[in-house]
mmCIF file with all atom_site columns, C-alpha atoms in Angstrom:
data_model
loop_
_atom_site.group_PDB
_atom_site.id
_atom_site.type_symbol
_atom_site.label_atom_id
_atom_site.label_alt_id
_atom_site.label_comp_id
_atom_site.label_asym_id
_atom_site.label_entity_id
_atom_site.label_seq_id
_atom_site.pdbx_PDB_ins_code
_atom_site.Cartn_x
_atom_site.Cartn_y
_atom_site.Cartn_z
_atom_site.occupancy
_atom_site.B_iso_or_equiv
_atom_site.pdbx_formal_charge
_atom_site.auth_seq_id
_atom_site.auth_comp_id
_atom_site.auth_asym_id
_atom_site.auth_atom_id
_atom_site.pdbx_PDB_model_num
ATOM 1  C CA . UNK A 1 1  ? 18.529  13.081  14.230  1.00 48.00 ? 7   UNK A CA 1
ATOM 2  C CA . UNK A 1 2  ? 16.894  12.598  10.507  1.00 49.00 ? 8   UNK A CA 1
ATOM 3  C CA . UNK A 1 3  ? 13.630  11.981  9.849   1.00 47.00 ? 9   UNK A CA 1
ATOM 4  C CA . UNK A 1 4  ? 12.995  9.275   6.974   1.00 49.00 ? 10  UNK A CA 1
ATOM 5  C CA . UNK A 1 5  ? 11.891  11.534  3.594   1.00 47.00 ? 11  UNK A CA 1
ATOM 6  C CA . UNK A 1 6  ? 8.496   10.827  2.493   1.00 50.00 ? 12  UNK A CA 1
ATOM 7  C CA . UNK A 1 7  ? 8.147   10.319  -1.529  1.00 57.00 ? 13  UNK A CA 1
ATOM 8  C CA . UNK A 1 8  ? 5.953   13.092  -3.223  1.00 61.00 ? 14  UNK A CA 1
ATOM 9  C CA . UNK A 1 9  ? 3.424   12.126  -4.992  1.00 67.00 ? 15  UNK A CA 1
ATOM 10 C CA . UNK A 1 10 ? 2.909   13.377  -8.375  1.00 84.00 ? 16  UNK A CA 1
ATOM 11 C CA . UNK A 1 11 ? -0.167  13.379  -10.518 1.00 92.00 ? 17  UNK A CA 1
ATOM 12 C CA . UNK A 1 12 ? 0.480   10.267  -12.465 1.00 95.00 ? 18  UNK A CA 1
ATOM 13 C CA . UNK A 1 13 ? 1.227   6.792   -11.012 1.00 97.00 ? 19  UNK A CA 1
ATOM 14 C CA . UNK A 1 14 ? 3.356   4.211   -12.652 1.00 96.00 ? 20  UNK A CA 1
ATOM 15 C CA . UNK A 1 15 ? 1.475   0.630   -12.962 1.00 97.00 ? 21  UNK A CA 1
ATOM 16 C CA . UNK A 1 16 ? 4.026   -0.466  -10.156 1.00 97.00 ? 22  UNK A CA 1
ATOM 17 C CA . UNK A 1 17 ? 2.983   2.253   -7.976  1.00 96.00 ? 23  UNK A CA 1
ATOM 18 C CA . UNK A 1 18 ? -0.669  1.747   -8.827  1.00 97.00 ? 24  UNK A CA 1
ATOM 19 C CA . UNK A 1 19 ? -0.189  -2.195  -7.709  1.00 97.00 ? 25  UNK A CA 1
ATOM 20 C CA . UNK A 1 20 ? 1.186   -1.180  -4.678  1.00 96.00 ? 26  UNK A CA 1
ATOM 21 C CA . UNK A 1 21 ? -1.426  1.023   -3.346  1.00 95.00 ? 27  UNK A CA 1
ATOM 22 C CA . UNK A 1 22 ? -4.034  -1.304  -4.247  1.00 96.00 ? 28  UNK A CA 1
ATOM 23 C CA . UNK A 1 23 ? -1.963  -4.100  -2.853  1.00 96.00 ? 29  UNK A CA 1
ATOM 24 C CA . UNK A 1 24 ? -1.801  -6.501  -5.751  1.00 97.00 ? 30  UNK A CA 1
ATOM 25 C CA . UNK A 1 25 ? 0.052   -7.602  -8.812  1.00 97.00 ? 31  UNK A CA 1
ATOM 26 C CA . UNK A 1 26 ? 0.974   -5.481  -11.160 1.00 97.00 ? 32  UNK A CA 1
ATOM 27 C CA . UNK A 1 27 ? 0.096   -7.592  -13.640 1.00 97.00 ? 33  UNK A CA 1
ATOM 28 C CA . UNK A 1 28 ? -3.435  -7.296  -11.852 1.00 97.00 ? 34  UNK A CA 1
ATOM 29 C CA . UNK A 1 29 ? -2.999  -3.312  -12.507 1.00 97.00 ? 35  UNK A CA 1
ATOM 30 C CA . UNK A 1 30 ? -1.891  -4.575  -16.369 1.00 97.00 ? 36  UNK A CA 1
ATOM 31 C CA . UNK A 1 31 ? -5.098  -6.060  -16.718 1.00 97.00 ? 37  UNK A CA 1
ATOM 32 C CA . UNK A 1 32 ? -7.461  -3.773  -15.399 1.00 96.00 ? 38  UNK A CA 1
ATOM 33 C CA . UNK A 1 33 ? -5.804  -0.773  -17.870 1.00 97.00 ? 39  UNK A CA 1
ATOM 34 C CA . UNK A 1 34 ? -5.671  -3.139  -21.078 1.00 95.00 ? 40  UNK A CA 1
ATOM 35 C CA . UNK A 1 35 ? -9.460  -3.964  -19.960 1.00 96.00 ? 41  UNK A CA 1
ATOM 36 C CA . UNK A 1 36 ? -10.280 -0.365  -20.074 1.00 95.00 ? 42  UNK A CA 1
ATOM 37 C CA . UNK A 1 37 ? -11.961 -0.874  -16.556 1.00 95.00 ? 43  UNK A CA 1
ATOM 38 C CA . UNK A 1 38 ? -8.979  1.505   -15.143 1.00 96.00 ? 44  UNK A CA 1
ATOM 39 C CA . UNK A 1 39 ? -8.404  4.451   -16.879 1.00 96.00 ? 45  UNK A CA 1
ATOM 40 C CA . UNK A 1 40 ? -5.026  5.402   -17.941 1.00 96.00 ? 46  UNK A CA 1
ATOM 41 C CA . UNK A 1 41 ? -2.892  6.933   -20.574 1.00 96.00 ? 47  UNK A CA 1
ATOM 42 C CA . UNK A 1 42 ? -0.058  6.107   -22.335 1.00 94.00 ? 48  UNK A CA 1
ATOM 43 C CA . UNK A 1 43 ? 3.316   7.967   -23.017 1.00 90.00 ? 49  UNK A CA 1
ATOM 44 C CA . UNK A 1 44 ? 4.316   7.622   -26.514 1.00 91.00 ? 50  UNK A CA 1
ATOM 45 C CA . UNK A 1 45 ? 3.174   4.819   -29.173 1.00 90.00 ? 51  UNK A CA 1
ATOM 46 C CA . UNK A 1 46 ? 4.196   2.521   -26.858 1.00 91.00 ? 52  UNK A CA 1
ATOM 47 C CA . UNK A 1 47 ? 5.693   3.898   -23.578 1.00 92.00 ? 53  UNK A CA 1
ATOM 48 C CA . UNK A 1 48 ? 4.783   3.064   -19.811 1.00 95.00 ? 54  UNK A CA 1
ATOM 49 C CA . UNK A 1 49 ? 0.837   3.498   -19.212 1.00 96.00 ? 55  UNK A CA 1
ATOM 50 C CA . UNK A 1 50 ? 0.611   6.208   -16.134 1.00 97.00 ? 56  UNK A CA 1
ATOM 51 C CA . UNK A 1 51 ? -2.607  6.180   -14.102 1.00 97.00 ? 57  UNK A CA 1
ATOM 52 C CA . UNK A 1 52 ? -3.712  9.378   -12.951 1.00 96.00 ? 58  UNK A CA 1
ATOM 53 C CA . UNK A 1 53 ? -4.193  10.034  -9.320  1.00 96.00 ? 59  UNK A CA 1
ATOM 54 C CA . UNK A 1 54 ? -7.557  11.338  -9.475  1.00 95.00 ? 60  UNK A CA 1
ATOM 55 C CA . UNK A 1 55 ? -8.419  8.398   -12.159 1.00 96.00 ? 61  UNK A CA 1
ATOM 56 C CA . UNK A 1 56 ? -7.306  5.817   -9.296  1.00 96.00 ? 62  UNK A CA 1
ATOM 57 C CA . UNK A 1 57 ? -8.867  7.377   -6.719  1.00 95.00 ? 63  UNK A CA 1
ATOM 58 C CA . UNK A 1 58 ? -12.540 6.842   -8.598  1.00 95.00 ? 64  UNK A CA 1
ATOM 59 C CA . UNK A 1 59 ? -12.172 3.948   -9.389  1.00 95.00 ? 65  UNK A CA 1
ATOM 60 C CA . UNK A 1 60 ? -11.400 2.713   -5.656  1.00 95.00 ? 66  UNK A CA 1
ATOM 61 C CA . UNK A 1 61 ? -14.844 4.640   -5.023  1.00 94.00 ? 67  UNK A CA 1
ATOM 62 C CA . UNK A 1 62 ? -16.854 2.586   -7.838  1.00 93.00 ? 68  UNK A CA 1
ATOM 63 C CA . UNK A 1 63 ? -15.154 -0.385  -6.538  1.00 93.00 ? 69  UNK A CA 1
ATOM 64 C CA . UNK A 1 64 ? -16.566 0.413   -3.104  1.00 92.00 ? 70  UNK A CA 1
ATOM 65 C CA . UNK A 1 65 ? -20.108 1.378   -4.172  1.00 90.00 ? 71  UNK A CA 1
ATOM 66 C CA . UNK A 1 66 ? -19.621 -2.081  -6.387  1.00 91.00 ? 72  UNK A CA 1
ATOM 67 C CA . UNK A 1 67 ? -19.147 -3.892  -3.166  1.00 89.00 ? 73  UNK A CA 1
ATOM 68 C CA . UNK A 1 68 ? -22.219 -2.120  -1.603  1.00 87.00 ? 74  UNK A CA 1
ATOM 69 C CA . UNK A 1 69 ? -24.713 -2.949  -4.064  1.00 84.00 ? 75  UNK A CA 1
ATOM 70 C CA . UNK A 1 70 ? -23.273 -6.419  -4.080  1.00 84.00 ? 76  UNK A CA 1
ATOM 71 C CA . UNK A 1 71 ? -24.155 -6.525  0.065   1.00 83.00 ? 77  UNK A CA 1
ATOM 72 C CA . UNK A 1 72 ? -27.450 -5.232  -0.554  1.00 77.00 ? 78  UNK A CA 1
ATOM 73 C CA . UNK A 1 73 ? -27.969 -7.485  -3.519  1.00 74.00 ? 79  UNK A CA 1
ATOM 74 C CA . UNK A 1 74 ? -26.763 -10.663 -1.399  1.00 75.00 ? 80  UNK A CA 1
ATOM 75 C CA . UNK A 1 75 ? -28.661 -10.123 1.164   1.00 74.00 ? 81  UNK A CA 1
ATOM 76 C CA . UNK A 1 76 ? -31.959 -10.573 -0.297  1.00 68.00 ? 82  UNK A CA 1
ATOM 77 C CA . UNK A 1 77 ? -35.099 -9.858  0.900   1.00 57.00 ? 83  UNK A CA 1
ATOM 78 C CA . UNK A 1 78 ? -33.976 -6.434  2.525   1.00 55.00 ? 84  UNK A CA 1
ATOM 79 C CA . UNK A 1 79 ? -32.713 -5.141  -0.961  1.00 52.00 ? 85  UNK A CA 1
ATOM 80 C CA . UNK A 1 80 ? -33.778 -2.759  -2.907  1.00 61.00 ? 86  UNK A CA 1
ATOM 81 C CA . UNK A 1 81 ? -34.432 -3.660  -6.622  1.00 62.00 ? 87  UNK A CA 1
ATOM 82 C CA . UNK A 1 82 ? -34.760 -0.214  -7.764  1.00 63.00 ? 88  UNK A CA 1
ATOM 83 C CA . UNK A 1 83 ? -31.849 0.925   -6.048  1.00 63.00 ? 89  UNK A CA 1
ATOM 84 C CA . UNK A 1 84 ? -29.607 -1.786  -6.787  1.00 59.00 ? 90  UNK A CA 1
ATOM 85 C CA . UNK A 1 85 ? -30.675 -1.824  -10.522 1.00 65.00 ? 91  UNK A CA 1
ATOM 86 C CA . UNK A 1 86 ? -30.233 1.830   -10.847 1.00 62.00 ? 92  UNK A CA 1
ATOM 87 C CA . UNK A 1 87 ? -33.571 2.538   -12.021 1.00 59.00 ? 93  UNK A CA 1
ATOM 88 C CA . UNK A 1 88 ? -35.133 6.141   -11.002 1.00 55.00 ? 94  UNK A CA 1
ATOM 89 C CA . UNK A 1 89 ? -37.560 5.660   -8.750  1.00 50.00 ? 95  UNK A CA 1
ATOM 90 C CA . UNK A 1 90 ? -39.994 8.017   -10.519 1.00 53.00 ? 96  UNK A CA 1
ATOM 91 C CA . UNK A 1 91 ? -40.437 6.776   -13.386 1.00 53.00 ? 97  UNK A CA 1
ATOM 92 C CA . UNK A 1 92 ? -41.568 3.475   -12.148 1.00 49.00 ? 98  UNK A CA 1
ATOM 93 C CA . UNK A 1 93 ? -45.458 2.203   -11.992 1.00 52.00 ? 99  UNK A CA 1
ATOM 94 C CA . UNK A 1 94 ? -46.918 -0.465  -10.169 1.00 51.00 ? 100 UNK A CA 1
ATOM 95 C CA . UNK A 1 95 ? -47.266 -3.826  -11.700 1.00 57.00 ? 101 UNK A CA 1
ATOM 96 C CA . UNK A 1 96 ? -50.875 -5.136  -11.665 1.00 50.00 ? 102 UNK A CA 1
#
């Protein structure tokens, strides 16, 4: 009996691959690499952009926090606008 091979995974991820773990278009992936909001490299003037693992794996994170802040935000009256703007809570002074 065989057991199915599992692909490795190297450090770099083609846009396809990219799409696929995220679920969505490549053309999604295109867009969010031309935008600069995903990080990735190309190879050569104008080869193939390749996404680093560890690159993708951040940015799933700040998408995640993203969609935190955005809960918080939405729900109003139990949010925190210091948090949610990012603002250090220290340096902050009370409003007369």
């Amino acid at each position: 009996m065989t057991t199915p091979r599992t692909r490795e995974v190297g450090r770099f991820f083609s846009l396809a691959d990219a799409a696929e773990i995220l679920a969505v278009d490549v053309s999604m992936v295109d867009a969010l690499v031309r935008s600069g909001e995903l990080p990735a490299i190309r190879v050569g003037s104008s080869g193939p952009y390749r996404i680093e693992r560890t690159q993708l794996d951040l940015w799933i994170e700040g998408q995640y926090r993203q969609s935190e802040v955005d809960t918080a935000w939405n729900e109003g009256e139990f949010a925190n606008v210091a948090e949610l703007s990012g603002a250090n809570q220290r340096h902050l002074r009370a409003v007369d």
